[in-house]
PDB file of C-alpha atoms in Angstrom:
ATOM      1  CA  MET A   1    -100.048 193.842 -16.618  1.00 55.00           C
ATOM      2  CA  TRP A   2    -100.014 197.121 -18.564  1.00 63.00           C
ATOM      3  CA  LEU A   3     -97.972 198.752 -15.872  1.00 57.00           C
ATOM      4  CA  GLU A   4     -95.275 196.123 -16.254  1.00 62.00           C
ATOM      5  CA  CYS A   5     -95.275 196.617 -20.048  1.00 63.00           C
ATOM      6  CA  ILE A   6     -94.768 200.338 -19.560  1.00 72.00           C
ATOM      7  CA  VAL A   7     -91.939 199.626 -17.113  1.00 64.00           C
ATOM      8  CA  ALA A   8     -90.447 197.146 -19.583  1.00 67.00           C
ATOM      9  CA  ALA A   9     -90.623 199.691 -22.421  1.00 73.00           C
ATOM     10  CA  ARG A  10     -88.317 202.003 -20.493  1.00 85.00           C
ATOM     11  CA  TYR A  11     -85.538 199.435 -21.020  1.00 89.00           C
ATOM     12  CA  TYR A  12     -85.829 199.516 -24.819  1.00 90.00           C
ATOM     13  CA  LEU A  13     -82.747 201.653 -25.513  1.00 91.00           C
ATOM     14  CA  GLU A  14     -80.688 199.735 -22.968  1.00 92.00           C
ATOM     15  CA  LEU A  15     -81.675 196.401 -24.534  1.00 93.00           C
ATOM     16  CA  PHE A  16     -81.105 197.747 -28.032  1.00 93.00           C
ATOM     17  CA  ASN A  17     -77.554 198.850 -27.135  1.00 94.00           C
ATOM     18  CA  PHE A  18     -76.916 195.478 -25.482  1.00 94.00           C
ATOM     19  CA  CYS A  19     -78.015 193.555 -28.589  1.00 94.00           C
ATOM     20  CA  ASN A  20     -76.322 195.929 -31.022  1.00 94.00           C
ATOM     21  CA  ARG A  21     -73.012 195.565 -29.164  1.00 94.00           C
ATOM     22  CA  TYR A  22     -73.023 191.819 -29.900  1.00 90.00           C
ATOM     23  CA  LEU A  23     -74.617 191.822 -33.337  1.00 92.00           C
ATOM     24  CA  ARG A  24     -73.099 195.002 -34.809  1.00 92.00           C
ATOM     25  CA  ASP A  25     -76.223 195.303 -36.937  1.00 93.00           C
ATOM     26  CA  ARG A  26     -78.770 197.953 -35.942  1.00 94.00           C
ATOM     27  CA  ALA A  27     -81.687 196.487 -37.907  1.00 95.00           C
ATOM     28  CA  LEU A  28     -81.106 193.010 -36.517  1.00 94.00           C
ATOM     29  CA  ALA A  29     -80.734 194.404 -32.987  1.00 95.00           C
ATOM     30  CA  GLN A  30     -84.101 196.157 -33.374  1.00 94.00           C
ATOM     31  CA  ASP A  31     -85.674 192.896 -34.538  1.00 94.00           C
ATOM     32  CA  ILE A  32     -84.219 191.022 -31.568  1.00 94.00           C
ATOM     33  CA  VAL A  33     -85.469 193.638 -29.086  1.00 93.00           C
ATOM     34  CA  GLN A  34     -88.907 193.530 -30.670  1.00 91.00           C
ATOM     35  CA  GLU A  35     -88.919 189.752 -30.261  1.00 92.00           C
ATOM     36  CA  VAL A  36     -87.808 190.211 -26.628  1.00 91.00           C
ATOM     37  CA  TYR A  37     -90.885 192.323 -25.949  1.00 87.00           C
ATOM     38  CA  ALA A  38     -93.162 189.909 -27.800  1.00 88.00           C
ATOM     39  CA  ARG A  39     -91.904 187.022 -25.689  1.00 88.00           C
ATOM     40  CA  PHE A  40     -92.106 189.123 -22.541  1.00 86.00           C
ATOM     41  CA  ALA A  41     -95.757 189.915 -23.265  1.00 82.00           C
ATOM     42  CA  ALA A  42     -96.488 186.245 -23.947  1.00 83.00           C
ATOM     43  CA  PHE A  43     -94.706 185.255 -20.752  1.00 80.00           C
ATOM     44  CA  GLU A  44     -96.682 187.796 -18.792  1.00 73.00           C
ATOM     45  CA  ARG A  45     -99.995 186.613 -20.265  1.00 78.00           C
ATOM     46  CA  HIS A  46     -99.341 182.926 -19.683  1.00 78.00           C
ATOM     47  CA  GLY A  47     -97.152 183.169 -16.593  1.00 67.00           C
ATOM     48  CA  ALA A  48     -98.594 181.668 -13.463  1.00 63.00           C
ATOM     49  CA  GLN A  49     -96.660 184.027 -11.232  1.00 73.00           C
ATOM     50  CA  PRO A  50     -96.149 187.775 -11.557  1.00 75.00           C
ATOM     51  CA  VAL A  51     -92.830 189.061 -12.887  1.00 74.00           C
ATOM     52  CA  VAL A  52     -90.783 190.411  -9.998  1.00 80.00           C
ATOM     53  CA  GLU A  53     -87.606 191.472 -11.812  1.00 86.00           C
ATOM     54  CA  VAL A  54     -88.678 192.833 -15.203  1.00 84.00           C
ATOM     55  CA  ARG A  55     -85.213 194.003 -16.276  1.00 88.00           C
ATOM     56  CA  GLY A  56     -83.616 190.653 -15.450  1.00 88.00           C
ATOM     57  CA  LEU A  57     -86.265 188.751 -17.392  1.00 88.00           C
ATOM     58  CA  LEU A  58     -85.842 191.049 -20.413  1.00 90.00           C
ATOM     59  CA  TYR A  59     -82.083 190.507 -20.414  1.00 92.00           C
ATOM     60  CA  GLN A  60     -82.491 186.750 -20.034  1.00 93.00           C
ATOM     61  CA  ILE A  61     -84.838 186.638 -23.019  1.00 93.00           C
ATOM     62  CA  ALA A  62     -82.420 188.823 -25.012  1.00 94.00           C
ATOM     63  CA  ARG A  63     -79.444 186.562 -24.183  1.00 95.00           C
ATOM     64  CA  ASN A  64     -81.413 183.488 -25.212  1.00 94.00           C
ATOM     65  CA  LEU A  65     -82.383 185.108 -28.510  1.00 94.00           C
ATOM     66  CA  LEU A  66     -78.777 186.150 -29.176  1.00 94.00           C
ATOM     67  CA  VAL A  67     -77.602 182.584 -28.535  1.00 93.00           C
ATOM     68  CA  ASP A  68     -80.321 181.240 -30.860  1.00 92.00           C
ATOM     69  CA  HIS A  69     -79.296 183.745 -33.539  1.00 92.00           C
ATOM     70  CA  HIS A  70     -75.636 182.734 -33.192  1.00 91.00           C
ATOM     71  CA  ARG A  71     -76.517 179.051 -33.559  1.00 87.00           C
ATOM     72  CA  GLN A  72     -78.594 179.763 -36.657  1.00 87.00           C
ATOM     73  CA  GLN A  73     -75.681 181.690 -38.192  1.00 85.00           C
ATOM     74  CA  ILE A  74     -73.370 178.729 -37.645  1.00 80.00           C
ATOM     75  CA  VAL A  75     -75.820 176.374 -39.362  1.00 73.00           C
ATOM     76  CA  ARG A  76     -76.290 178.742 -42.286  1.00 73.00           C
ATOM     77  CA  ALA A  77     -72.564 179.354 -42.724  1.00 70.00           C
ATOM     78  CA  HIS A  78     -71.922 176.123 -44.633  1.00 61.00           C
ATOM     79  CA  ASP A  79     -71.246 176.081 -48.367  1.00 55.00           C
ATOM     80  CA  SER A  80     -74.093 175.264 -50.672  1.00 58.00           C
ATOM     81  CA  ASP A  81     -74.192 171.922 -52.433  1.00 57.00           C
ATOM     82  CA  ASP A  82     -73.368 173.614 -55.747  1.00 62.00           C
ATOM     83  CA  VAL A  83     -69.998 174.726 -54.381  1.00 59.00           C
ATOM     84  CA  LEU A  84     -69.266 171.168 -53.292  1.00 54.00           C
ATOM     85  CA  LEU A  85     -69.953 169.861 -56.791  1.00 62.00           C
ATOM     86  CA  GLU A  86     -67.358 172.239 -58.230  1.00 68.00           C
ATOM     87  CA  MET A  87     -64.641 171.100 -55.823  1.00 62.00           C
ATOM     88  CA  PRO A  88     -62.035 168.631 -57.070  1.00 66.00           C
ATOM     89  CA  ALA A  89     -62.444 165.000 -56.091  1.00 62.00           C
ATOM     90  CA  PRO A  90     -60.579 163.898 -52.961  1.00 62.00           C
ATOM     91  CA  ASP A  91     -57.247 162.161 -53.369  1.00 64.00           C
ATOM     92  CA  ALA A  92     -58.796 158.906 -52.157  1.00 58.00           C
ATOM     93  CA  ASP A  93     -60.049 158.420 -55.708  1.00 65.00           C
ATOM     94  CA  ASN A  94     -56.424 158.371 -56.814  1.00 74.00           C
ATOM     95  CA  PRO A  95     -55.266 154.716 -56.993  1.00 81.00           C
ATOM     96  CA  GLU A  96     -51.812 155.503 -55.586  1.00 82.00           C
ATOM     97  CA  VAL A  97     -53.307 157.257 -52.566  1.00 78.00           C
ATOM     98  CA  ALA A  98     -55.785 154.430 -52.004  1.00 78.00           C
ATOM     99  CA  TYR A  99     -52.978 151.848 -52.247  1.00 83.00           C
ATOM    100  CA  ALA A 100     -50.810 153.804 -49.783  1.00 83.00           C
ATOM    101  CA  ALA A 101     -53.723 154.060 -47.327  1.00 82.00           C
ATOM    102  CA  THR A 102     -54.354 150.317 -47.621  1.00 86.00           C
ATOM    103  CA  GLN A 103     -50.677 149.581 -47.001  1.00 88.00           C
ATOM    104  CA  ARG A 104     -50.629 151.869 -43.986  1.00 87.00           C
ATOM    105  CA  MET A 105     -53.749 150.169 -42.606  1.00 89.00           C
ATOM    106  CA  ARG A 106     -52.142 146.739 -43.052  1.00 91.00           C
ATOM    107  CA  LEU A 107     -49.067 147.931 -41.160  1.00 89.00           C
ATOM    108  CA  LEU A 108     -51.189 149.223 -38.304  1.00 88.00           C
ATOM    109  CA  VAL A 109     -53.238 146.024 -38.133  1.00 90.00           C
ATOM    110  CA  ALA A 110     -50.035 143.972 -38.048  1.00 91.00           C
ATOM    111  CA  ALA A 111     -48.633 146.172 -35.279  1.00 91.00           C
ATOM    112  CA  ILE A 112     -51.826 145.762 -33.241  1.00 91.00           C
ATOM    113  CA  GLU A 113     -51.893 141.983 -33.798  1.00 93.00           C
ATOM    114  CA  ASN A 114     -48.316 141.716 -32.503  1.00 93.00           C
ATOM    115  CA  LEU A 115     -49.192 143.399 -29.186  1.00 93.00           C
ATOM    116  CA  PRO A 116     -49.542 141.321 -26.014  1.00 94.00           C
ATOM    117  CA  PRO A 117     -53.167 140.155 -25.633  1.00 94.00           C
ATOM    118  CA  ARG A 118     -54.148 142.427 -22.688  1.00 94.00           C
ATOM    119  CA  CYS A 119     -52.456 145.431 -24.280  1.00 93.00           C
ATOM    120  CA  ARG A 120     -54.222 144.740 -27.584  1.00 93.00           C
ATOM    121  CA  GLU A 121     -57.580 144.342 -25.824  1.00 93.00           C
ATOM    122  CA  ALA A 122     -57.224 147.647 -23.938  1.00 93.00           C
ATOM    123  CA  PHE A 123     -56.156 149.477 -27.098  1.00 92.00           C
ATOM    124  CA  VAL A 124     -58.986 148.086 -29.217  1.00 91.00           C
ATOM    125  CA  LEU A 125     -61.624 148.810 -26.588  1.00 92.00           C
ATOM    126  CA  HIS A 126     -60.427 152.366 -25.994  1.00 90.00           C
ATOM    127  CA  ARG A 127     -59.157 153.618 -29.354  1.00 88.00           C
ATOM    128  CA  ILE A 128     -61.145 151.589 -31.853  1.00 86.00           C
ATOM    129  CA  GLU A 129     -64.438 150.964 -30.049  1.00 87.00           C
ATOM    130  CA  GLY A 130     -64.261 154.372 -28.347  1.00 88.00           C
ATOM    131  CA  LEU A 131     -64.936 153.290 -24.776  1.00 89.00           C
ATOM    132  CA  PRO A 132     -63.724 155.593 -21.994  1.00 91.00           C
ATOM    133  CA  GLN A 133     -60.689 154.420 -20.055  1.00 91.00           C
ATOM    134  CA  ALA A 134     -62.761 153.947 -16.908  1.00 92.00           C
ATOM    135  CA  GLU A 135     -65.121 151.545 -18.675  1.00 92.00           C
ATOM    136  CA  VAL A 136     -62.222 149.646 -20.259  1.00 92.00           C
ATOM    137  CA  ALA A 137     -60.619 149.328 -16.833  1.00 93.00           C
ATOM    138  CA  GLN A 138     -63.862 148.017 -15.354  1.00 94.00           C
ATOM    139  CA  ARG A 139     -64.375 145.489 -18.165  1.00 92.00           C
ATOM    140  CA  MET A 140     -60.813 144.215 -17.966  1.00 93.00           C
ATOM    141  CA  GLY A 141     -60.596 144.309 -14.162  1.00 94.00           C
ATOM    142  CA  ILE A 142     -57.545 146.587 -14.128  1.00 94.00           C
ATOM    143  CA  SER A 143     -56.841 150.164 -13.052  1.00 93.00           C
ATOM    144  CA  ARG A 144     -57.294 153.207 -15.300  1.00 91.00           C
ATOM    145  CA  ASN A 145     -53.551 153.816 -15.073  1.00 92.00           C
ATOM    146  CA  MET A 146     -52.912 150.347 -16.455  1.00 94.00           C
ATOM    147  CA  VAL A 147     -55.344 150.984 -19.320  1.00 92.00           C
ATOM    148  CA  GLU A 148     -53.542 154.241 -20.071  1.00 92.00           C
ATOM    149  CA  ARG A 149     -50.205 152.432 -20.006  1.00 93.00           C
ATOM    150  CA  HIS A 150     -51.470 149.703 -22.383  1.00 94.00           C
ATOM    151  CA  VAL A 151     -52.804 152.321 -24.786  1.00 92.00           C
ATOM    152  CA  MET A 152     -49.522 154.263 -24.710  1.00 93.00           C
ATOM    153  CA  ILE A 153     -47.550 151.085 -25.443  1.00 93.00           C
ATOM    154  CA  ALA A 154     -49.868 150.228 -28.352  1.00 92.00           C
ATOM    155  CA  VAL A 155     -49.664 153.737 -29.833  1.00 91.00           C
ATOM    156  CA  ALA A 156     -45.879 153.651 -29.555  1.00 92.00           C
ATOM    157  CA  ALA A 157     -45.787 150.260 -31.312  1.00 91.00           C
ATOM    158  CA  CYS A 158     -47.977 151.566 -34.145  1.00 89.00           C
ATOM    159  CA  ARG A 159     -45.828 154.669 -34.575  1.00 89.00           C
ATOM    160  CA  LYS A 160     -42.664 152.581 -34.567  1.00 90.00           C
ATOM    161  CA  ARG A 161     -44.066 150.242 -37.223  1.00 89.00           C
ATOM    162  CA  LEU A 162     -44.988 153.175 -39.450  1.00 86.00           C
ATOM    163  CA  ARG A 163     -41.664 154.932 -38.842  1.00 87.00           C
ATOM    164  CA  ASP A 164     -39.663 151.786 -39.592  1.00 86.00           C
ATOM    165  CA  THR A 165     -41.419 151.329 -42.920  1.00 79.00           C
ATOM    166  CA  THR A 166     -41.093 154.936 -44.008  1.00 72.00           C
ATOM    167  CA  GLU A 167     -37.381 155.044 -43.135  1.00 67.00           C
ATOM    168  CA  ALA A 168     -36.637 151.969 -45.207  1.00 54.00           C
ATOM    169  CA  PRO A 169     -37.970 152.824 -48.664  1.00 54.00           C
ATOM    170  CA  GLU A 170     -39.698 150.073 -50.546  1.00 54.00           C
ATOM    171  CA  PRO A 171     -37.893 148.865 -53.653  1.00 54.00           C
ATOM    172  CA  ALA A 172     -39.310 150.406 -56.783  1.00 54.00           C
ATOM    173  CA  PRO A 173     -41.454 148.050 -58.826  1.00 56.00           C
ATOM    174  CA  ALA A 174     -39.632 146.559 -61.774  1.00 56.00           C
ATOM    175  CA  ARG A 175     -40.389 148.382 -65.000  1.00 58.00           C
ATOM    176  CA  PRO A 176     -40.529 146.500 -68.219  1.00 57.00           C
ATOM    177  CA  GLU A 177     -37.622 147.191 -70.479  1.00 58.00           C
ATOM    178  CA  LYS A 178     -38.217 149.063 -73.682  1.00 57.00           C
ATOM    179  CA  ILE A 179     -37.789 146.994 -76.781  1.00 53.00           C
TER     180      ILE A 179
END
């Protein structure tokens, strides 16, 4: 046991350079290497089988700790709630934006309702309910290629409906005359 710890200690500088290369922070790299040795000692104490490849185990522990550190950094990288409170409200609170979104949704619903029944069913199952194409094909008793074709036809119909409405501008609402 002690012999393996002495052998493991000879890899300290190598492990430190390995960790420092990824972290670019000497103090943090030292902390990671120290944790590597702590986990190695715990593994050795509680391990049922003797460690055959000490260097490989040390590097595996170091890689796992580096991955854990990276994941923690991602979680901590978000803005605090105070920053979110200072941000302007989204445009959805704007009545014009909400009305435009509602109109767009109505156009899409109308386009979907005008699709042939099997095409509509495949589109709804895949795009709206989120089922994979293979499962949609199995449910409907058709091939995956046919599901893909139905979905493409439905998407094209929705795009056409939206394009047709944006190309033909809506008449401006009548404004009351000034007296």
